[in-house]
CSV table of C-alpha atoms in Angstrom, one decimal:
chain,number,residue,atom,x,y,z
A,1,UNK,CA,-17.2,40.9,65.1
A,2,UNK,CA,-17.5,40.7,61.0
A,3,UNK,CA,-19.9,43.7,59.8
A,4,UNK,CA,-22.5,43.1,57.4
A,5,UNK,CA,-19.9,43.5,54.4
A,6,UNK,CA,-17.0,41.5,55.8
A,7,UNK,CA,-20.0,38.7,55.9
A,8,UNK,CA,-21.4,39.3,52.6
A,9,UNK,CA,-18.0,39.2,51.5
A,10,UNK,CA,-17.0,36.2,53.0
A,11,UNK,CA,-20.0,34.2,51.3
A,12,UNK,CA,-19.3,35.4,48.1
A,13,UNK,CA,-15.8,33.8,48.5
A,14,UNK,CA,-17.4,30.6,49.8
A,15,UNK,CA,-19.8,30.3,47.1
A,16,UNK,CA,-17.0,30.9,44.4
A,17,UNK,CA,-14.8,28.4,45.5
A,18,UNK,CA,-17.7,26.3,45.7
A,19,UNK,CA,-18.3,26.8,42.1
A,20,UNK,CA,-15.2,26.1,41.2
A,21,UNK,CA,-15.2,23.1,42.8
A,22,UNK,CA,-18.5,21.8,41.1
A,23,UNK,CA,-17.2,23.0,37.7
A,24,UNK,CA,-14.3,20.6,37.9
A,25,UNK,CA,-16.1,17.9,39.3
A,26,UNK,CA,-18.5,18.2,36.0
A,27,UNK,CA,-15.5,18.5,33.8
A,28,UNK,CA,-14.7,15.3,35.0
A,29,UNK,CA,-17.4,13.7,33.5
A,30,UNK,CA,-18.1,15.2,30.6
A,31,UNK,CA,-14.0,15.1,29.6
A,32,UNK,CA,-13.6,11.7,27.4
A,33,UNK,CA,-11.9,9.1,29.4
A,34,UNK,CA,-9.1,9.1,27.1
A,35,UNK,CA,-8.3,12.8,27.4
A,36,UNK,CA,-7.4,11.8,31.1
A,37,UNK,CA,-5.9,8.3,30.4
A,38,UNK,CA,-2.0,8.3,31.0
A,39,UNK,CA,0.0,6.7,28.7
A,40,UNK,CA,2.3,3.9,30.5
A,41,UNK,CA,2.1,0.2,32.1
A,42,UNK,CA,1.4,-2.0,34.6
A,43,UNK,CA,2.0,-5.2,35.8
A,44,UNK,CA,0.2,-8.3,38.2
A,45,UNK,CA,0.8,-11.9,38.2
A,46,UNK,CA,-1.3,-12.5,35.4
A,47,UNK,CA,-1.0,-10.0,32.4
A,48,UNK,CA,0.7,-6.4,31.1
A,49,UNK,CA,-1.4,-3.7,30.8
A,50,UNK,CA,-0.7,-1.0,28.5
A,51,UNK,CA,-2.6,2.1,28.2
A,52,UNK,CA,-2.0,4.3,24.8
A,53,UNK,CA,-3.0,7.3,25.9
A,54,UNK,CA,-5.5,7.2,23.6
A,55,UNK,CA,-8.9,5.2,23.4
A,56,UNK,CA,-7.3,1.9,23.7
A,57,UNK,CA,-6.0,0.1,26.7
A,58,UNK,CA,-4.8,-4.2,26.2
A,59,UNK,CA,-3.5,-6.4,28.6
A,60,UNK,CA,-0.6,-9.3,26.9
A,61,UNK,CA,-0.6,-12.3,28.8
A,62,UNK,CA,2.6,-12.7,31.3
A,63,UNK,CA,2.5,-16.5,30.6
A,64,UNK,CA,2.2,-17.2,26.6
A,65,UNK,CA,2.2,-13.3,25.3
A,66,UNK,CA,-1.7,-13.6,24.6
A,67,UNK,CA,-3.6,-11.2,23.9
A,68,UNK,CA,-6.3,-11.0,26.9
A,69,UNK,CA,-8.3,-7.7,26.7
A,70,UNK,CA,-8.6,-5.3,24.0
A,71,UNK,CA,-10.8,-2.5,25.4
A,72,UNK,CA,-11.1,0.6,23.3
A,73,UNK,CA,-13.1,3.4,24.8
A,74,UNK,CA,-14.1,1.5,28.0
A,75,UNK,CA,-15.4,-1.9,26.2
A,76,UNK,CA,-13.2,-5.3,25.8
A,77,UNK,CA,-14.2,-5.9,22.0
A,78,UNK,CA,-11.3,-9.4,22.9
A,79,UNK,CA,-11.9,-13.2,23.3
A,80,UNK,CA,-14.8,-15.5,22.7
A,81,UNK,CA,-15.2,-18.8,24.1
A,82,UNK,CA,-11.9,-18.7,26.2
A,83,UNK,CA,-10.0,-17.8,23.1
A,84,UNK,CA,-7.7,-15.1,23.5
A,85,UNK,CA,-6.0,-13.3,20.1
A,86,UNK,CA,-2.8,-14.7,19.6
A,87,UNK,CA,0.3,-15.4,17.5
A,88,UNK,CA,-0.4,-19.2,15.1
A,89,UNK,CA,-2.9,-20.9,17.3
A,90,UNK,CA,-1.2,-19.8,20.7
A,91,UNK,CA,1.8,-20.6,22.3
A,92,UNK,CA,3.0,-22.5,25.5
A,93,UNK,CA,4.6,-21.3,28.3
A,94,UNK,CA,6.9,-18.3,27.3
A,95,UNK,CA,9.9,-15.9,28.2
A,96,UNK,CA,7.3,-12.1,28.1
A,97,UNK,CA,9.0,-9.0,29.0
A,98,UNK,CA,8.0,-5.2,28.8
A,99,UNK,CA,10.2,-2.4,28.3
A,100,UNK,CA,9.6,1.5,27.5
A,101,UNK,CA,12.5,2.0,25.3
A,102,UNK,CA,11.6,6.0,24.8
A,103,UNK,CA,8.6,8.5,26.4
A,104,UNK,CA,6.2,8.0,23.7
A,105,UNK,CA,6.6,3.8,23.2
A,106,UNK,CA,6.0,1.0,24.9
A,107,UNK,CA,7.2,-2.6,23.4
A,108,UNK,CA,6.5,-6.5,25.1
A,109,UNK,CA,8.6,-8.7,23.6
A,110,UNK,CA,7.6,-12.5,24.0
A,111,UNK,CA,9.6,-15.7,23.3
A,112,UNK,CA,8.9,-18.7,22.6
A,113,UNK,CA,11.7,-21.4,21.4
A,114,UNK,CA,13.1,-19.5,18.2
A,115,UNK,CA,9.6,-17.5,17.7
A,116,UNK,CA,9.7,-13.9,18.8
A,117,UNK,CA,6.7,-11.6,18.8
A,118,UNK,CA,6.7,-7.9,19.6
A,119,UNK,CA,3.9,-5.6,20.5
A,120,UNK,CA,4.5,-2.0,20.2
A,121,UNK,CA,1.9,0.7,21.7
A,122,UNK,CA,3.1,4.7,20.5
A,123,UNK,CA,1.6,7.5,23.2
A,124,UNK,CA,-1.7,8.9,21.6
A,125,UNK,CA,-2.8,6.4,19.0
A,126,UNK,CA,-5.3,3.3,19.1
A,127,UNK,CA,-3.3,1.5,17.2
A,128,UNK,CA,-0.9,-1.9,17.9
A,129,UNK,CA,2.0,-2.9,16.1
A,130,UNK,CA,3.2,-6.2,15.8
A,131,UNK,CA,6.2,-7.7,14.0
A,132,UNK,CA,6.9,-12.0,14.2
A,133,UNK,CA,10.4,-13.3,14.3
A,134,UNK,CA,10.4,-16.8,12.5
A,135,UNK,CA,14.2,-18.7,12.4
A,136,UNK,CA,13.6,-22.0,11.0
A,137,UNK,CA,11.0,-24.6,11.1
A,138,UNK,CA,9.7,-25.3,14.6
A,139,UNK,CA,6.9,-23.1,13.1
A,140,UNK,CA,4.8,-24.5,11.2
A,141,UNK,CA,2.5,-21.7,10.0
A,142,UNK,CA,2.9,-18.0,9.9
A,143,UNK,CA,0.1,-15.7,11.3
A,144,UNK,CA,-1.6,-13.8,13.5
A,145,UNK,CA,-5.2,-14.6,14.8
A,146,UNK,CA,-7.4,-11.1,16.3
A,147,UNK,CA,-10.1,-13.0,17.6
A,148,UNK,CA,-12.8,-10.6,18.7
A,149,UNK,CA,-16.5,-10.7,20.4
A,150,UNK,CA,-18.9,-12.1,17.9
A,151,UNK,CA,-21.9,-9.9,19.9
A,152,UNK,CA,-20.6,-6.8,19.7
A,153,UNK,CA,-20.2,-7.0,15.5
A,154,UNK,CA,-22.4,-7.7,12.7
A,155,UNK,CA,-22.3,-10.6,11.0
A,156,UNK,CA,-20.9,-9.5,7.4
A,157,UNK,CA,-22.4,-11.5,4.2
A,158,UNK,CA,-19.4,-10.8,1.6
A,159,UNK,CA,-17.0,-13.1,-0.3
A,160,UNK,CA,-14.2,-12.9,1.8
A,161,UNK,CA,-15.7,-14.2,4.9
A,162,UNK,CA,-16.8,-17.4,5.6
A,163,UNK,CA,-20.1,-18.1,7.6
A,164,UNK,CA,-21.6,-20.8,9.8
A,165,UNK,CA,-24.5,-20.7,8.6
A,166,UNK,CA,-23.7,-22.4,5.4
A,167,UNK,CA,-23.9,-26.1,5.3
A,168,UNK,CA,-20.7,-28.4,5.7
A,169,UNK,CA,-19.5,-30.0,2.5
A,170,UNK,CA,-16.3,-31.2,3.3
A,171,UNK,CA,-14.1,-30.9,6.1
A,172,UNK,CA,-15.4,-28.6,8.6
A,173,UNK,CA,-14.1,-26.1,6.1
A,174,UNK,CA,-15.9,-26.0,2.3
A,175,UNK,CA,-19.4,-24.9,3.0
A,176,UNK,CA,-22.6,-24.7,0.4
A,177,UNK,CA,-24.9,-21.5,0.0
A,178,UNK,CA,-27.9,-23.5,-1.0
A,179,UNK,CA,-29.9,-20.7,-1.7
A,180,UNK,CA,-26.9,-20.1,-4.6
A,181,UNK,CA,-25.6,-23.1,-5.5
A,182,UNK,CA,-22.2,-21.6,-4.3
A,183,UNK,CA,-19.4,-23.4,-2.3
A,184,UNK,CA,-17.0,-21.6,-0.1
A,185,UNK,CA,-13.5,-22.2,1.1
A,186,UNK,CA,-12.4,-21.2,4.3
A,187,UNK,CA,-8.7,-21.2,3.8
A,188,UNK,CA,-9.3,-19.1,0.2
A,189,UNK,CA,-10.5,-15.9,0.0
A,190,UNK,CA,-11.3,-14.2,-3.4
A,191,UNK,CA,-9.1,-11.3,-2.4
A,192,UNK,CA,-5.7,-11.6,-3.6
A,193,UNK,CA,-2.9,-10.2,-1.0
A,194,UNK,CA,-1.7,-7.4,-3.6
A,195,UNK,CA,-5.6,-6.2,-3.9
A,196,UNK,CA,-6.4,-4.9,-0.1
A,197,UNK,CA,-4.7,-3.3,2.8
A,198,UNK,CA,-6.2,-4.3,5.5
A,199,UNK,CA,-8.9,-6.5,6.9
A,200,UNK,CA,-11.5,-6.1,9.3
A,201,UNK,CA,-15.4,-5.0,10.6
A,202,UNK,CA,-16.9,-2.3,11.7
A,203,UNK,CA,-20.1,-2.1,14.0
A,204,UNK,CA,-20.6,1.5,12.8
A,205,UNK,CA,-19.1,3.0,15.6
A,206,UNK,CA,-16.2,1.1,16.3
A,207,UNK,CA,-13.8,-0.8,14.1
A,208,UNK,CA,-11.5,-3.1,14.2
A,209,UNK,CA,-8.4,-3.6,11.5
A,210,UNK,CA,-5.7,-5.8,11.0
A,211,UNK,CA,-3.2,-3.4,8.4
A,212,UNK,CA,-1.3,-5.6,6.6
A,213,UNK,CA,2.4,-6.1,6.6
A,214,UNK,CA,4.5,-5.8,3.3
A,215,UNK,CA,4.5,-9.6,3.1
A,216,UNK,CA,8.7,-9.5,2.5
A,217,UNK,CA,8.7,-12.5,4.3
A,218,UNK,CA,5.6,-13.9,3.0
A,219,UNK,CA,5.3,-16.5,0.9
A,220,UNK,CA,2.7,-16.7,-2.6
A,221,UNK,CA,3.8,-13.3,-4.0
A,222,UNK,CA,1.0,-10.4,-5.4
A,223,UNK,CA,-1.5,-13.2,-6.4
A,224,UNK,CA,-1.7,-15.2,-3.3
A,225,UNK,CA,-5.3,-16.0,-1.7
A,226,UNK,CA,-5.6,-17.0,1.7
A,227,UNK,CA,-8.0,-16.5,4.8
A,228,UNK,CA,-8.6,-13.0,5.7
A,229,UNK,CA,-11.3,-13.2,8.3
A,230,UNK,CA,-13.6,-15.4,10.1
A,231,UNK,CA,-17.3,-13.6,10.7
A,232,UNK,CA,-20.0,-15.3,11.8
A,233,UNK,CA,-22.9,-15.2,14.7
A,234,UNK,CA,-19.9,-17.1,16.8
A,235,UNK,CA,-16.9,-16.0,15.9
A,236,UNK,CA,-15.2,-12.7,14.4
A,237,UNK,CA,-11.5,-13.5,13.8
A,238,UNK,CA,-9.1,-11.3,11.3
A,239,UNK,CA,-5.8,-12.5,10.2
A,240,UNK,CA,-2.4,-11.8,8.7
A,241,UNK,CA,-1.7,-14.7,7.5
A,242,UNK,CA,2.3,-14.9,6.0
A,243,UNK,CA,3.0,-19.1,5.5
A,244,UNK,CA,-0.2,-21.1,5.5
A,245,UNK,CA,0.9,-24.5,4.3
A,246,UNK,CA,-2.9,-24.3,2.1
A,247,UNK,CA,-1.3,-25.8,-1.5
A,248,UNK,CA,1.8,-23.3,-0.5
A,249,UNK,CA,3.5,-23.1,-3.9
A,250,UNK,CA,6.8,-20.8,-2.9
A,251,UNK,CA,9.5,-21.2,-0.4
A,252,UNK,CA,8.9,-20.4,3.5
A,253,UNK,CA,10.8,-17.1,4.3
A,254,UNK,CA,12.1,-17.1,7.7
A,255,UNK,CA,13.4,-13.7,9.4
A,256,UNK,CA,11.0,-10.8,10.7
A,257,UNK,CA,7.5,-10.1,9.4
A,258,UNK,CA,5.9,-6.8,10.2
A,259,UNK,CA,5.1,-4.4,11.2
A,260,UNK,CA,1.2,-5.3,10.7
A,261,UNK,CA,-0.8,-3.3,12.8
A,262,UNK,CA,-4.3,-4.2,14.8
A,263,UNK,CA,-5.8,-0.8,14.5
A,264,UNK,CA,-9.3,0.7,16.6
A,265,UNK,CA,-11.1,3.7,15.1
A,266,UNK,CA,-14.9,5.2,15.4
A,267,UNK,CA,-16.4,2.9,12.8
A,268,UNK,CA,-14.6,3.9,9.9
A,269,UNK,CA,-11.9,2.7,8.0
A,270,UNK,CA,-8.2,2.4,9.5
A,271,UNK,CA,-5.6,5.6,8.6
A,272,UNK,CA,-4.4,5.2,5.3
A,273,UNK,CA,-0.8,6.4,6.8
A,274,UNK,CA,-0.8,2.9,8.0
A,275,UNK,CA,-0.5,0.7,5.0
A,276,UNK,CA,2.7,-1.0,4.1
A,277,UNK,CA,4.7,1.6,1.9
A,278,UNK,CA,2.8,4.5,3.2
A,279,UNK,CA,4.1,3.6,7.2
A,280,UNK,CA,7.0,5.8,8.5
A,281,UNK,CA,9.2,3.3,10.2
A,282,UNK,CA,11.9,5.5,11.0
A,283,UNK,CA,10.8,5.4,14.9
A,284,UNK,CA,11.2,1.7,14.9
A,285,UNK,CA,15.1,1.7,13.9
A,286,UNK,CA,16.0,1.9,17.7
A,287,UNK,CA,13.9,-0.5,19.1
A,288,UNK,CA,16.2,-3.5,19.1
A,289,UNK,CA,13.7,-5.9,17.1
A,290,UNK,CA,15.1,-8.8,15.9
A,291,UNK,CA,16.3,-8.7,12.4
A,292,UNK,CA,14.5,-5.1,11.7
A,293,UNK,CA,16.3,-3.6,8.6
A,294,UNK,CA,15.4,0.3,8.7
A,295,UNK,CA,15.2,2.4,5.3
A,296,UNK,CA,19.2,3.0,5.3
A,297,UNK,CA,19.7,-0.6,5.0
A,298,UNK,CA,17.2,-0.8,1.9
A,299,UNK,CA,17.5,-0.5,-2.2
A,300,UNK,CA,15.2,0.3,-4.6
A,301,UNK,CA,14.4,-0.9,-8.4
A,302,UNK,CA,13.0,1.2,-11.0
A,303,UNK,CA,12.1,0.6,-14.6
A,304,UNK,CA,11.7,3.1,-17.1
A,305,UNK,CA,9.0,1.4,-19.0
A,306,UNK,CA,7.8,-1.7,-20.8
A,307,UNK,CA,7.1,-2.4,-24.7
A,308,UNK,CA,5.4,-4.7,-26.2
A,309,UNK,CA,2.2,-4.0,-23.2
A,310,UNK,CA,-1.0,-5.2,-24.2
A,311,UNK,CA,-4.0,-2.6,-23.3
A,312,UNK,CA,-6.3,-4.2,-20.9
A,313,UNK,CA,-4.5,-5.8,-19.2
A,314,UNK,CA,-2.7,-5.1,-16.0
A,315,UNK,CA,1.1,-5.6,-15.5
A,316,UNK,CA,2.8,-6.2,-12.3
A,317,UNK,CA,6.4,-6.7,-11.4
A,318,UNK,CA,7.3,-9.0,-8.7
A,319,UNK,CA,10.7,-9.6,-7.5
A,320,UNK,CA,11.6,-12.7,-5.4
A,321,UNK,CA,14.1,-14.9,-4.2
A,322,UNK,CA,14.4,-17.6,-1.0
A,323,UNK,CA,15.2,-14.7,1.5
A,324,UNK,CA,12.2,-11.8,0.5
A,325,UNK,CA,9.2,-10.8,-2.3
A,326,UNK,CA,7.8,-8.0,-3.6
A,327,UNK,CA,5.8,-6.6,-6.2
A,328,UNK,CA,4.7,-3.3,-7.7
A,329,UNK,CA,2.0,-2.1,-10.8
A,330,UNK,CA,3.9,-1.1,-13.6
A,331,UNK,CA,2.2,2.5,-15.4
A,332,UNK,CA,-0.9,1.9,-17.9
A,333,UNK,CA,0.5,3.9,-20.4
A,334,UNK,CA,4.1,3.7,-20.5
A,335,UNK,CA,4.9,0.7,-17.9
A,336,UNK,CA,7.4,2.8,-15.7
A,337,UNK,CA,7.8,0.8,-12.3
A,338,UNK,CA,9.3,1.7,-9.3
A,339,UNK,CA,9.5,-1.1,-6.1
A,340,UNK,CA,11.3,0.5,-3.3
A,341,UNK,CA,12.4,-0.2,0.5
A,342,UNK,CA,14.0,-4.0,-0.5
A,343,UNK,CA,16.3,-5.9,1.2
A,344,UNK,CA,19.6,-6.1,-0.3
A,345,UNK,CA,19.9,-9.5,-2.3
A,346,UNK,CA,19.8,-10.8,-6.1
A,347,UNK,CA,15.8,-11.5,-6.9
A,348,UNK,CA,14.1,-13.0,-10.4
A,349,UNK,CA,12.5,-9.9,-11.4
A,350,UNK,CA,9.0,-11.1,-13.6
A,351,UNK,CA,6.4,-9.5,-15.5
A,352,UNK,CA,3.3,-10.5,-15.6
A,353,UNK,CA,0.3,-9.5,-18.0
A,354,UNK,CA,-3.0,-10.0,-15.6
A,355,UNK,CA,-1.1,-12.9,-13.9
A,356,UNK,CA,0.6,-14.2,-16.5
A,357,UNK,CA,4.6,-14.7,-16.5
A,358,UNK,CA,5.8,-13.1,-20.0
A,359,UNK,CA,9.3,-11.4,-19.2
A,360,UNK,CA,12.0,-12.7,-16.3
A,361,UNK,CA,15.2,-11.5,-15.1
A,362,UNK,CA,17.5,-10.6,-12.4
A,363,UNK,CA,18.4,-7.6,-10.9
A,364,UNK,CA,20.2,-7.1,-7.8
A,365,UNK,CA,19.3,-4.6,-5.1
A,366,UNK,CA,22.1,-2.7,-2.8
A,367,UNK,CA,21.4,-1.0,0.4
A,368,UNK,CA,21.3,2.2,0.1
A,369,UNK,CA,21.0,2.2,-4.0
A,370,UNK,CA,18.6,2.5,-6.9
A,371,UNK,CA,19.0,-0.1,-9.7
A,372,UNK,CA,17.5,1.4,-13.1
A,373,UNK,CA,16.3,-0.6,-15.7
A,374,UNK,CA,16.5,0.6,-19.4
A,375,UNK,CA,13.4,0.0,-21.1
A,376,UNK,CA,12.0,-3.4,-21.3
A,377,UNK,CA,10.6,-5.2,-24.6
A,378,UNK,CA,8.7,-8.3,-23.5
A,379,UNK,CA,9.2,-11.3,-25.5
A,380,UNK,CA,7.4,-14.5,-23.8
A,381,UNK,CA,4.1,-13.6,-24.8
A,382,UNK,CA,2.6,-16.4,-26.7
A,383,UNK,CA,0.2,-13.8,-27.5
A,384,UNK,CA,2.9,-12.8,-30.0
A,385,UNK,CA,3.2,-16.1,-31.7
A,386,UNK,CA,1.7,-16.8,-35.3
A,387,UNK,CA,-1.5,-18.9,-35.0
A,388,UNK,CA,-3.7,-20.5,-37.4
A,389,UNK,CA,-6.5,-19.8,-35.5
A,390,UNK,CA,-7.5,-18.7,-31.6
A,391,UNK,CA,-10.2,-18.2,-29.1
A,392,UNK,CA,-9.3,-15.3,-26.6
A,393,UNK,CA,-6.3,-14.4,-26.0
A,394,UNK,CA,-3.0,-15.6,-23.4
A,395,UNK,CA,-3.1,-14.1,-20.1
A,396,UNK,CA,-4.3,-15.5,-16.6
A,397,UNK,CA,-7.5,-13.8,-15.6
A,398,UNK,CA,-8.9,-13.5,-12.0
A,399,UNK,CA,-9.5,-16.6,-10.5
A,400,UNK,CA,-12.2,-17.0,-7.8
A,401,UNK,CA,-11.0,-19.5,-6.1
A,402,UNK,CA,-13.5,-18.9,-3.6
A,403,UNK,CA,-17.0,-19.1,-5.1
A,404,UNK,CA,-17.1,-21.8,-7.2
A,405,UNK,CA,-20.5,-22.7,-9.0
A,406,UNK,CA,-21.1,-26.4,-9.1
């Protein structure tokens, strides 16, 4: 038989492994569920679901590449009313496939005629990317639709949303504010593309972003206005929005747009490391996405400076041609521009003072190169012509094309 110490000793061992045992039961929850979430997929009939080993977790549709469930840190923040995020205003019946093309990425790839749409998870972050292969014109708009739970966000009174609670004027989509006297156009926000980085809302502890892409395949170039997001008591949708068809004054650009990226955070705003020119992209070079052009492929253009700059006014350089746009700020003081990661191609290079064309050009860009530009004099500024009298000055000031007083 066990004497008195063998027994005391005994129960000391039981009551040790039995606090062991309750300590890691309690660890498991007080851990976060994403510290124990495991970053991978899985499939059913119905949908994809990839977890990012992070706070997020979203499930793509098997049938049309929908989104169906964006759930970041155990709530699906996805859908209203049957609506599903999705790619234009949702595709048919189409080819989706998921692959893990290295440890630490995940990619579904969905096909649709001649449209291809990727979504890209990376291990660890609560982020999305998203790239959209357009070949010709069995596509009649370009974008991206996040449509998110109405309930679970505040409804955001600011001038580039639109809101149901104004009254119709025309349409369905130009609405009055009475109380104002204001009208407001869906399709036109008073933001133009070159002035933000990314859309989206925030509940104060959870947001929701759409970065925006580079717009190289956009159409409108730096001054374009076009619907950013949707918020109102029954609807919260955000979009990247690349060929409208709204009054579309440039050329449709067909190839790959993206990487735009649907990003989750705490409430505040989305990384800054994910805005277009700040994004590392070396990662995506081996992905096999359709008509992806990585940094070694790209050129570069840089100005030494301007003359003949006006103060007050801001100068931008755009750069376009049928196949790709872009656009940079050119220096306050000495107008020394630099516009970098372009594809390789000849572009009309123009200056504009606010948004005003006053110098044009071509340059051509080389992959791999840097084109530099002796100094520029500009010489189509009718501010510079003799006058026998003026009001104001020449240049094409800020536009709100969205609140117009009547």
């Amino acid at each position: 038989m066990k004497n008195e110490s063998q027994l005391k000793s005994s129960k000391r061992g039981v009551l040790l492994r039995l606090a062991i045992f309750m300590a890691l039961m309690i660890s498991a929850f007080i851990i976060p569920s994403s510290a124990l979430a495991d970053f991978g997929y899985t499939e059913d009939s119905t949908n994809y679901t990839i977890d990012t080993g992070a706070n997020l977790v979203f499930k793509v549709k098997r049938s049309n590449g929908d989104i169906s469930s964006l759930i970041y840190n155990g709530t699906d923040y996805n859908g209203y009313t049957n609506k599903n995020s999705h790619v234009e205003t949702g595709l048919g019946q189409s080819d989706v496939t998921i692959s893990q093309p290295s440890s630490s990425v995940i990619m579904v790839k969905v096909v649709y005629g001649t449209l291809e749409q990727y979504y890209v998870a990376r291990k660890g972050e609560n982020n999305i990317y998203m790239f959209t292969y357009i070949a010709d014109d069995s596509v009649t708009v370009t974008r991206y639709i996040v449509r998110l739970k109405p309930s679970l966000f505040p409804v955001l009174n600011t001038s580039n949303s639109w809101y149901s609670s104004y009254s119709t004027l025309e349409a369905k989509d130009i609405f009055t504010d009475t109380s104002t006297g204001y009208t407001y156009s869906k399709h036109y926000s008073d933001t133009r593309v070159m002035d933000y980085n990314y859309t989206g809302i925030s509940n104060g502890n959870v947001g929701a972003y759409i970065v925006r892409s580079n717009h190289e395949k956009a159409s409108g170039g730096p001054f374009y206005r076009s619907l950013i997001r949707d918020n109102t008591n029954v609807a919260v949708n955000l979009y990247e929005i690349l060929y409208y068809g709204m009054a579309q004054t440039d050329v449709k650009r067909y190839g790959l747009q993206g990487p735009y990226v649907l990003a989750f955070t705490d409430g505040g705003e989305p990384s800054s490391k994910l805005y277009a020119g700040n994004l590392k992209t070396d990662w995506i070079d081996s992905l096999g996405i359709h008509g992806w052009v990585g940094s070694s492929g790209r050129g570069r253009v840089a100005g030494v400076g301007i003359k003949n700059m006006k103060s007050d006014y801001e100068y931008v350089v755009g750069f376009s041609n049928d196949e790709a746009q872009y656009w940079t700020k050119a220096s306050d003081s000495n107008g020394y521009f630099s516009c970098t990661n372009m594809l390789p191609g000849t572009y009309t290079m123009t200056i504009y003072k606010n948004e005003l064309a006053v110098y044009t050009t071509d340059v051509t860009v080389t992959a791999g190169g840097t084109k530099i530009l002796n100094s520029i004099t500009i010489t189509d500024d009718p501010s510079d012509n003799d006058v026998t009298w003026r009001i104001g000055d020449w240049a094409v000031h800020r536009l709100n094309l969205r609140t117009v007083h009547l």
